[in-house]
Coordinates of C-alpha atoms in Angstrom, one line a residue:
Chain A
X1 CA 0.0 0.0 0.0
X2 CA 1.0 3.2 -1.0
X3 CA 1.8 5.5 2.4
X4 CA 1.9 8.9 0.6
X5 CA -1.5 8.4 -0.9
X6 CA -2.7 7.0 2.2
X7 CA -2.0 10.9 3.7
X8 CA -2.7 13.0 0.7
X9 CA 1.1 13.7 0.1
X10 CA 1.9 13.7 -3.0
X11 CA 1.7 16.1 -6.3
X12 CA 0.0 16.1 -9.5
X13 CA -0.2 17.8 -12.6
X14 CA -3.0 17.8 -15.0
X15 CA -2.4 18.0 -18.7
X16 CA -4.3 18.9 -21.9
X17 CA -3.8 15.4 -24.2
X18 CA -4.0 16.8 -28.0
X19 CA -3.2 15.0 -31.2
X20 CA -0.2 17.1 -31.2
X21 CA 0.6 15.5 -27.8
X22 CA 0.5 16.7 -24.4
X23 CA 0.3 20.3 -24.0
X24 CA 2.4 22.9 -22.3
X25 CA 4.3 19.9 -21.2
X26 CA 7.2 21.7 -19.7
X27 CA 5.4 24.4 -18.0
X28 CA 3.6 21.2 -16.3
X29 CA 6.8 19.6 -15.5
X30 CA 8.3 22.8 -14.2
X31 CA 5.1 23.6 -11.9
X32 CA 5.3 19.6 -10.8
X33 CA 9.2 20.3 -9.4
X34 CA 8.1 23.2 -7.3
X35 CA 5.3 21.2 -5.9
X36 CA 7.4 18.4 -5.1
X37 CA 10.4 20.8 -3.6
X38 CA 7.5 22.4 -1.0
X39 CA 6.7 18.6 0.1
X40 CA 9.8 17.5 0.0
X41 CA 9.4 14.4 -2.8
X42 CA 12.2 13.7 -4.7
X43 CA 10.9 13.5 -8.0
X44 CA 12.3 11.0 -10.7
X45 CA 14.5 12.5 -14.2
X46 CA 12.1 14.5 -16.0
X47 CA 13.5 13.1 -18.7
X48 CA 11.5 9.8 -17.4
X49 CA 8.3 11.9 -16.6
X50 CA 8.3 13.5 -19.8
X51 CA 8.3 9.7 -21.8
X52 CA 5.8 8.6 -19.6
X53 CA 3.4 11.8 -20.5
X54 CA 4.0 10.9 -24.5
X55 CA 3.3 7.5 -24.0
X56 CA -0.1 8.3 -21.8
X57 CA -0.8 10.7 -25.0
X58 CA -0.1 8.1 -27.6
X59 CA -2.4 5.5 -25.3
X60 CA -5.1 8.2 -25.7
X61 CA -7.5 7.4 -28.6
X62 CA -9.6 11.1 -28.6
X63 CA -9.4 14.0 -30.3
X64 CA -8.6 15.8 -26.9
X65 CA -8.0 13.9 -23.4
X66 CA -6.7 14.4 -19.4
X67 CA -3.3 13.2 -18.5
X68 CA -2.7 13.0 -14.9
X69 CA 0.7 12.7 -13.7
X70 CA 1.2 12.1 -9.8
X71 CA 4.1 11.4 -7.9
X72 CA 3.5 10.5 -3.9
X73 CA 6.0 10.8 -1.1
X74 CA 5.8 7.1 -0.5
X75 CA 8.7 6.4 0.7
X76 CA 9.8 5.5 -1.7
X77 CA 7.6 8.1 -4.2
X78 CA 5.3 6.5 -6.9
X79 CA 4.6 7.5 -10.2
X80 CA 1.2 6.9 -11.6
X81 CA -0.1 8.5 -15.1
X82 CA -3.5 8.4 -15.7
X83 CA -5.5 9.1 -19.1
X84 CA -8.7 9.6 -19.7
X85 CA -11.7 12.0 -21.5
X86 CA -12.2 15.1 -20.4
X87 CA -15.4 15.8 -17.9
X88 CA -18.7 16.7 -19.8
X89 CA -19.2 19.6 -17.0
X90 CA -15.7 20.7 -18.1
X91 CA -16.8 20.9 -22.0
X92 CA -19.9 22.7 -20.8
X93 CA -17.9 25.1 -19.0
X94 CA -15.9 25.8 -21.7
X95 CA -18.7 25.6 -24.4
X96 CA -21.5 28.0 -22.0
X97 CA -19.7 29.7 -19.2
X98 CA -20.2 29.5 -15.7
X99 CA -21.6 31.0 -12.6
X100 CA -19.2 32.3 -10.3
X101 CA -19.3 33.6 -6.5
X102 CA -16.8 35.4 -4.0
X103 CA -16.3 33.7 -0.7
X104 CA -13.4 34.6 1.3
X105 CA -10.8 31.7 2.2
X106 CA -10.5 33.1 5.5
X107 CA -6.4 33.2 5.3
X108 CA -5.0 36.8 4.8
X109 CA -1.3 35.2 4.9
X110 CA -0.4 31.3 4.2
X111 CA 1.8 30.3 7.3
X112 CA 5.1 29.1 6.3
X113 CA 4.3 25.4 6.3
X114 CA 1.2 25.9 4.1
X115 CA 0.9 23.9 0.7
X116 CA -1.6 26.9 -0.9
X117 CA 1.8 27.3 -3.8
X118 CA 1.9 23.5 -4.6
X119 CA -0.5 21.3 -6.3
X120 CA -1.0 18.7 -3.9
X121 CA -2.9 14.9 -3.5
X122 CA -5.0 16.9 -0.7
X123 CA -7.6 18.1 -2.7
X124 CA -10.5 17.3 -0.3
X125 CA -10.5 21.3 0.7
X126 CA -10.8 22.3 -2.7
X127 CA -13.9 19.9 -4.1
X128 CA -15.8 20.5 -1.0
X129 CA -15.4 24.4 -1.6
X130 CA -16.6 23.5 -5.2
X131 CA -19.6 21.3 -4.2
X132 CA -20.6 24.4 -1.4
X133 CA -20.7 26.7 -4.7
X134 CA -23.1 24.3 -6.2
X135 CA -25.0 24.5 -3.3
X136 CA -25.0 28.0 -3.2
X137 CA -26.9 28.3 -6.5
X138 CA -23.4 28.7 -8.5
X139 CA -20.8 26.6 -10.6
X140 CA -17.9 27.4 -9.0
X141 CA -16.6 29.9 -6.3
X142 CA -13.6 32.6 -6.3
X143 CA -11.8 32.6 -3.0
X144 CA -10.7 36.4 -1.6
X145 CA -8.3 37.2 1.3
X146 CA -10.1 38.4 4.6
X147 CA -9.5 42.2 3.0
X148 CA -11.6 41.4 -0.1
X149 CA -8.8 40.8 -2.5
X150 CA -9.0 37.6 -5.6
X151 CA -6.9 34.9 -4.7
X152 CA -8.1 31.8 -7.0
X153 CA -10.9 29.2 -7.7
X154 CA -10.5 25.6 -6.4
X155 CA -9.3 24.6 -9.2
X156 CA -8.4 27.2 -11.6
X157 CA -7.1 30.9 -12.2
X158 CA -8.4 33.9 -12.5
X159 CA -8.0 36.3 -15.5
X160 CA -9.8 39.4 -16.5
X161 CA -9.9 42.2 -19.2
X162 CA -10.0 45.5 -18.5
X163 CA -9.7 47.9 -21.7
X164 CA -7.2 46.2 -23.9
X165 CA -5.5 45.1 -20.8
X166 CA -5.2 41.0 -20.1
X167 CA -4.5 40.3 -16.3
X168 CA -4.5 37.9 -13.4
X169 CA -3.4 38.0 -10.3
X170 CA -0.2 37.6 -8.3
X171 CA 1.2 34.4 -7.7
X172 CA 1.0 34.7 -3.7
X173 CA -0.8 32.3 -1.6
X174 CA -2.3 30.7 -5.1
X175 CA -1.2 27.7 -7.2
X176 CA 0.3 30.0 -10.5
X177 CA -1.6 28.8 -13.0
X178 CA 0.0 27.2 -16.6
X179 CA -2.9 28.2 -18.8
X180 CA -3.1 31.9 -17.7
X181 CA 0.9 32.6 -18.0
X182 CA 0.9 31.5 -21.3
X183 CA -2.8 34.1 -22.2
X184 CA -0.8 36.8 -20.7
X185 CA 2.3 35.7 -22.6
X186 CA 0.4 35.2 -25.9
X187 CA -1.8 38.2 -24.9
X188 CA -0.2 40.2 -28.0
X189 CA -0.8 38.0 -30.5
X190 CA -4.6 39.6 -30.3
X191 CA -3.4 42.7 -29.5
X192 CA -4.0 42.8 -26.0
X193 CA -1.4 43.8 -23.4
X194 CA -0.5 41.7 -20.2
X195 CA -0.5 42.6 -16.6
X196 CA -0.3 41.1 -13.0
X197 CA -1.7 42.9 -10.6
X198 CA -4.3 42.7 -7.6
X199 CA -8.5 43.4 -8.0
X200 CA -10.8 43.6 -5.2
X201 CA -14.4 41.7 -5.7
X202 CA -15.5 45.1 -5.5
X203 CA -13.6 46.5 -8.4
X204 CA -13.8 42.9 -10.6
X205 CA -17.4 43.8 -11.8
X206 CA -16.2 46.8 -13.7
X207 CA -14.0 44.1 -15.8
X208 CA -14.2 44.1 -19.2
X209 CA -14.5 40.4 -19.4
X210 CA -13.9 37.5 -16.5
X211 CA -12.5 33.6 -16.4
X212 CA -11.3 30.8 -14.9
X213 CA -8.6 29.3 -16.4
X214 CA -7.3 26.2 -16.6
X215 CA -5.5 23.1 -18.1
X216 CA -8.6 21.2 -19.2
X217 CA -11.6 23.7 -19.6
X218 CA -9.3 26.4 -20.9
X219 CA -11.0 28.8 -20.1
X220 CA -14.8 29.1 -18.8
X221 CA -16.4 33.1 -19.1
X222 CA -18.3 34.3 -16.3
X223 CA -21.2 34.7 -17.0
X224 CA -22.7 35.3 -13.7
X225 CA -20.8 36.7 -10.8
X226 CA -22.4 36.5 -7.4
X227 CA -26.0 36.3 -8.9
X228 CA -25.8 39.8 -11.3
X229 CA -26.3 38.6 -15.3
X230 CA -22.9 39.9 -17.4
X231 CA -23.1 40.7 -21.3
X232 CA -21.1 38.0 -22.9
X233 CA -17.2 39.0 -23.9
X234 CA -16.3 39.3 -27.8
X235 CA -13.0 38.0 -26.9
X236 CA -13.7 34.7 -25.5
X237 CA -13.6 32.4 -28.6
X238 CA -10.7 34.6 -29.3
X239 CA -8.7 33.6 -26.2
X240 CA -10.5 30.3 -26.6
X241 CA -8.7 30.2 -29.8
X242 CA -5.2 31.5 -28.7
X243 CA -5.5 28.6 -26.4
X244 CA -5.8 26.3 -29.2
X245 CA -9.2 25.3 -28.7
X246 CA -12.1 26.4 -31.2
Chain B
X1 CA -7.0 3.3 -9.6
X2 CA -8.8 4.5 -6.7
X3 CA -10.1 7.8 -8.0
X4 CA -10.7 9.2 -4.2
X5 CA -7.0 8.0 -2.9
X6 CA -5.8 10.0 -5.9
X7 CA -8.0 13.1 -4.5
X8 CA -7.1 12.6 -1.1
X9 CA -10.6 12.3 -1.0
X10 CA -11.3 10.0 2.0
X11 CA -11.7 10.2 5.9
X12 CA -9.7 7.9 8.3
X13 CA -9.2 6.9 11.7
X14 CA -5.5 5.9 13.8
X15 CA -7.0 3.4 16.3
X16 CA -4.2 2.0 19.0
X17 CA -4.6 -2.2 19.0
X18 CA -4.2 -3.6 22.5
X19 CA -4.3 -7.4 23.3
X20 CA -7.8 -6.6 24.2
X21 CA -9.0 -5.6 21.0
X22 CA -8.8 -2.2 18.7
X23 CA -9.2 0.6 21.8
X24 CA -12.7 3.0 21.6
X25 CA -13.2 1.6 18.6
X26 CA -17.2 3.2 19.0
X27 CA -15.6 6.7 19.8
X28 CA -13.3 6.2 16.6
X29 CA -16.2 5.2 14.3
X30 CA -18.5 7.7 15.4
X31 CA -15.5 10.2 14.5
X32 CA -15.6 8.7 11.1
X33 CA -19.1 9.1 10.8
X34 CA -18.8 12.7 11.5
X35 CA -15.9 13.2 8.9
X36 CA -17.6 10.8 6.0
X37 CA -20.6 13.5 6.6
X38 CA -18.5 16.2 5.9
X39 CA -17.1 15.4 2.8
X40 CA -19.6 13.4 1.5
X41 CA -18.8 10.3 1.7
X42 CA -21.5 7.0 2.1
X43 CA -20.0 4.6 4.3
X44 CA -20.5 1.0 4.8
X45 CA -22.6 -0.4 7.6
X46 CA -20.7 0.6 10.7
X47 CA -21.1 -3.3 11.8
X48 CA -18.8 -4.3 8.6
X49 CA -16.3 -1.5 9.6
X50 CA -16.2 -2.7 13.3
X51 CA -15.5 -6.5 12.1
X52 CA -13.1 -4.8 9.7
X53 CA -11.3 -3.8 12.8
X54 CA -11.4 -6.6 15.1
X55 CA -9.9 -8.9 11.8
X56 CA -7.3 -6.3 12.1
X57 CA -6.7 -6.4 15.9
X58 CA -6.6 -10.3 15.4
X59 CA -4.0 -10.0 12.8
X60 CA -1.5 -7.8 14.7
X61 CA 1.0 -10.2 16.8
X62 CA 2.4 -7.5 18.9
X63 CA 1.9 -6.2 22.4
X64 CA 0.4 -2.8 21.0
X65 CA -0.4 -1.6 17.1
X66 CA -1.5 0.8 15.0
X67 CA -4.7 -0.2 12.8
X68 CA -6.2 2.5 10.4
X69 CA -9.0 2.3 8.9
X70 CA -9.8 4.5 5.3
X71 CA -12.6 4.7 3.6
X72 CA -12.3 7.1 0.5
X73 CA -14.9 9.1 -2.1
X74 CA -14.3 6.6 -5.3
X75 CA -17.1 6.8 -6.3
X76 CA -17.7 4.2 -5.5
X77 CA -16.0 4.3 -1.5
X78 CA -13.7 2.0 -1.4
X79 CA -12.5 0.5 2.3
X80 CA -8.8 -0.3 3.7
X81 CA -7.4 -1.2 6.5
X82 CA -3.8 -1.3 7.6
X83 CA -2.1 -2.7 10.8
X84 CA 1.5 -2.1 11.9
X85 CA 3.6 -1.2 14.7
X86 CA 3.3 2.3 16.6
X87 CA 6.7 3.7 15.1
X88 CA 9.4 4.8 17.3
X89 CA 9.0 8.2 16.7
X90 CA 5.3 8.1 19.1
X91 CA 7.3 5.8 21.4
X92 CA 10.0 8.1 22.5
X93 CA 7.3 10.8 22.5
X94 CA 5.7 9.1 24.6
X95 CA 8.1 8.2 27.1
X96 CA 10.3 11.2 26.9
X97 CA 8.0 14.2 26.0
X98 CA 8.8 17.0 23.5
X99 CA 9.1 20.4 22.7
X100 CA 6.0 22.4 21.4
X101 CA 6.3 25.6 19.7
X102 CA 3.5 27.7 19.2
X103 CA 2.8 29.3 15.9
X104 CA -0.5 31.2 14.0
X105 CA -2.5 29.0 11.7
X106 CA -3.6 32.1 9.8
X107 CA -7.3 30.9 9.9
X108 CA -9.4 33.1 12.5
X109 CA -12.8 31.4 11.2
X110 CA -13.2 28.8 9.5
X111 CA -14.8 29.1 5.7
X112 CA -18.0 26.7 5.5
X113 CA -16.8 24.4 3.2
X114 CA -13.6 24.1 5.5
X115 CA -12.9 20.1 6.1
X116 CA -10.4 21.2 9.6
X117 CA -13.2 19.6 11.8
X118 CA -12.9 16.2 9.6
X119 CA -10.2 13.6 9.4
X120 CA -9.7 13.3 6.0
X121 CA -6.4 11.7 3.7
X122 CA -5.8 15.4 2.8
X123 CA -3.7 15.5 5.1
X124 CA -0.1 16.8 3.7
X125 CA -0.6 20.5 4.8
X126 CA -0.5 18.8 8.5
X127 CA 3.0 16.8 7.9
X128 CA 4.3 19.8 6.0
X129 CA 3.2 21.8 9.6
X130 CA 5.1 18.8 11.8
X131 CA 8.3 19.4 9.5
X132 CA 8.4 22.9 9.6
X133 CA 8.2 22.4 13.3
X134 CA 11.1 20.2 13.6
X135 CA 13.1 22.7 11.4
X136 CA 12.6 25.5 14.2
X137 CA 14.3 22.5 16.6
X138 CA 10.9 21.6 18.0
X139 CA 9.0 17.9 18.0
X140 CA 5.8 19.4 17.3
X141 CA 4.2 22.8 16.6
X142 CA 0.5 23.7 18.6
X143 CA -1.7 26.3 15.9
X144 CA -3.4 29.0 17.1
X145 CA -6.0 31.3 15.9
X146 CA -4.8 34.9 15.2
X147 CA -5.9 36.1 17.8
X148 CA -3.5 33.7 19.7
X149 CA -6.0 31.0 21.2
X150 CA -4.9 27.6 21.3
X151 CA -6.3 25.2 18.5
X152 CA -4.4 21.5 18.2
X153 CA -1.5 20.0 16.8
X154 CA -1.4 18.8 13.6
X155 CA -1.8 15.2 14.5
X156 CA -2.8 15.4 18.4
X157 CA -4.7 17.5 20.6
X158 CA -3.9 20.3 23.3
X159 CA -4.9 18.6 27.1
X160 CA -3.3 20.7 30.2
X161 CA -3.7 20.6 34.0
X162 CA -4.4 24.0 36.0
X163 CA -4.7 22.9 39.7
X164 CA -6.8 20.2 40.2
X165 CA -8.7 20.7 36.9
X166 CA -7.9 18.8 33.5
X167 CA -8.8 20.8 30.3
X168 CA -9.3 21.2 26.5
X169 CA -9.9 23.6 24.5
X170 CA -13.7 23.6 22.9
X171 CA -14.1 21.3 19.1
X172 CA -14.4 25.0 17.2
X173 CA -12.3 24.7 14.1
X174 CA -10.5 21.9 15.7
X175 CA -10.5 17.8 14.7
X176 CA -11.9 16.8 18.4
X177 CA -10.1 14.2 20.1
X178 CA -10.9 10.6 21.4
X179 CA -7.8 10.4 23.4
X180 CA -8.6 14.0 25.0
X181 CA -12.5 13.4 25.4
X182 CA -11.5 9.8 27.2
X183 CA -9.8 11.5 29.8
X184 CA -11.3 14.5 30.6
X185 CA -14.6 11.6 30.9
X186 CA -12.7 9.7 33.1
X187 CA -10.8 12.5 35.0
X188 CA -13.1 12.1 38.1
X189 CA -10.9 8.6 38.9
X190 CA -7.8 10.3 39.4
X191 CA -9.6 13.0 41.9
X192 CA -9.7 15.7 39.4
X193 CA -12.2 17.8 37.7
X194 CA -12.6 18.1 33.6
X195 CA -13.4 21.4 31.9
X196 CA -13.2 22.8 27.9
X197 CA -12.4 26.1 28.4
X198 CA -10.2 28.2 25.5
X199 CA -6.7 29.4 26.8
X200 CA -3.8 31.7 24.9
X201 CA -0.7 31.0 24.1
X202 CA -0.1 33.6 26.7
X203 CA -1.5 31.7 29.5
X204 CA -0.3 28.4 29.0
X205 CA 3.4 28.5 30.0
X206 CA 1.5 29.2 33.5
X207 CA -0.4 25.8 33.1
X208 CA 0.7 22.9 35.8
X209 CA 1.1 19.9 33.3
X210 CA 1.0 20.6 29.7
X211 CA 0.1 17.3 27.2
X212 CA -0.2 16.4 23.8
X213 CA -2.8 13.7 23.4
X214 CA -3.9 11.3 20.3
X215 CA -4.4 7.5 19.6
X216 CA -0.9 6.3 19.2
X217 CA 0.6 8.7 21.4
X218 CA -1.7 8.3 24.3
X219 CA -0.2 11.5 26.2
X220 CA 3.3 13.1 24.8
X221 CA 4.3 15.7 28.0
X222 CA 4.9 19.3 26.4
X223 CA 8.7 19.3 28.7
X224 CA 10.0 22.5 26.7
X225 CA 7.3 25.0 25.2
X226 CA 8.6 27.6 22.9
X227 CA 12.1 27.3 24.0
X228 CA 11.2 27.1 27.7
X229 CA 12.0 24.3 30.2
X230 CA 9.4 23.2 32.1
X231 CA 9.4 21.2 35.4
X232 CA 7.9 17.3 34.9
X233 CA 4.4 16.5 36.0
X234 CA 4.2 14.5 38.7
X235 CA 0.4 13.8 37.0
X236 CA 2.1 12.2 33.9
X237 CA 2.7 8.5 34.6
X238 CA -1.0 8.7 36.6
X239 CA -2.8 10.2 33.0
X240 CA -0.8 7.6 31.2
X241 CA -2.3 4.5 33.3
X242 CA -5.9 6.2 33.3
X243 CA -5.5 5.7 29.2
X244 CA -3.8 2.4 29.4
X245 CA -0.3 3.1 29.4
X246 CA 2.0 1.8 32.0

């Protein structure tokens, strides 16, 4: 029996499976070592992770698929790579938008020992905040600091436009999301600039546009955020597209 | 593959094996009950959990063992159960005491979908806490609230003498103890009296016997708190045989 599963210790990356193989793998990779520094796994070559992510992809009979790649603490760690098709509710996300409210996470500063910066096995935290947004009318949730400023959604980023102007927010006490680094990076491809920089949930109405991002759905449009209607974005199938996806 | 192992999606329990069978194993499962609420979780009948355990119990050789028992989301829940020894780690602890330091949990209140009051297999966060305690030259860390109340350990609860009166701090935001509920129940046969009362890390140095109590542990004696030396509790030894311990 595995021990590091048995305790939620372990880290995980989830990948975008594409006939072109698996996507941003090195961003993936790179996000999967600074995990596994903050728990302390020593992680196998990459060289080894990386084969086993093209192998998962060549497994993978779909047009589009999830990878998971996990390694746990063990000792000694364990890699497991997992394939599979990508949620319905994820492609309706994607496809329709989402409903999304503010709730603050109740932690102004991480402590040092917190795990908020790694993407960890202990994911129970963040699917019961999820399934309380269902309950609370919504799709999903955005958590705030105690002062009312965006942090992140369970699982995936925030980004926003305001003007011309693509952002999200700093990567402190959030996991730093792969799919919004590389909008903000691509961001003048469409003619949009980039920025990083801190919103309220009082000032995030005003956006321009608002979504979560992330590896599988992409990105998901707000379409509702705490219960007021917003006019659908003209840009969405356009970062939708940047993204690869159309 | 277990999809809820790969989630840390499931709740457990840490129940210490004695030759007379797997100890407060109706305290423990109501426990799990209470957690398995929480996230979600169905369980099996509790009568197949309790046989579960006494197969366990009968399968350990040893004088004293460590059996957990896991049930995780799936779907569909799947069941496990490990024995084992107590590892030398909780022995020593046991017998020798340890340092504590104190140190802010960052989390004042709670959110609502917050899983702190459940005993789940997310559990990394915790042994990230216990590390980073043992950098700073401690055994073990006790969180507190901001406003510097006492909240637990990451694996163990906060018990402490004042007089003649044996106390714990209330179950608010707090996994509540079996070990520490067992004694404070039973603290009438040593002559004392039992009270859940909050205290601050600035009163407890003043405290007459300060304890760390969980399953495998029975009672760990707090002999250094935050870099201080305190004087042995004459009421150690008599706690330890009121749980079992000689």
């Amino acid at each position: 029996m595995d021990r590091g599963l048995l305790h939620g210790e372990g880290v995980f990356e989830t990948l975008h499976l594409r006939p072109s193989g698996p996507w941003l793998l090195d961003e993936h990779l790179d996000r999967l070592e600074r995990s596994a520094a903050l728990l302390e796994i020593p992680l196998p070559p990459r060289s080894d992770l990386a084969e086993l992510a093209f192998q998962g992809a060549r497994a993978w009979p779909g047009d589009e698929g999830a990878l998971r790649l996990i390694v746990t603490a063990g000792p000694p760690p364990v890699v497991y790579a997992t394939v599979g098709p990508i949620p319905g509710s994820v492609l309706r996300e994607r496809r329709e938008g989402i409903r999304l409210i503010t709730a603050d996470r109740g932690i102004q500063t991480p402590p040092p020992w917190s795990l908020v910066t790694a993407k960890s096995l202990s994911y129970a935290e963040n699917l019961a905040a999820k399934r309380w947004a269902i309950r609370q009318g919504a799709d999903d949730l955005l958590w705030l600091t105690p002062d009312g400023h965006a942090l992140e959604a369970p699982t995936a980023n925030l980004v926003w436009l305001t003007g011309t102007t693509l952002c999200t927010v700093p990567p402190d006490g959030i996991l730093a999301g792969t799919t919004a680094a590389y909008l903000l990076e691509h961001a003048a491809d469409l003619g949009l600039t980039a920025d990083i920089r801190k919103i309220t949930a009082t000032d995030l109405p005003a956006a321009d546009g608002i979504w979560l991002a992330s590896s599988l759905r992409g990105l998901a449009e707000v379409h509702t955020l705490d219960g007021t209607k917003r006019a659908a974005s003209e840009w969405t199938p356009r970062l939708l597209a940047l993204l690869g996806f159309s």
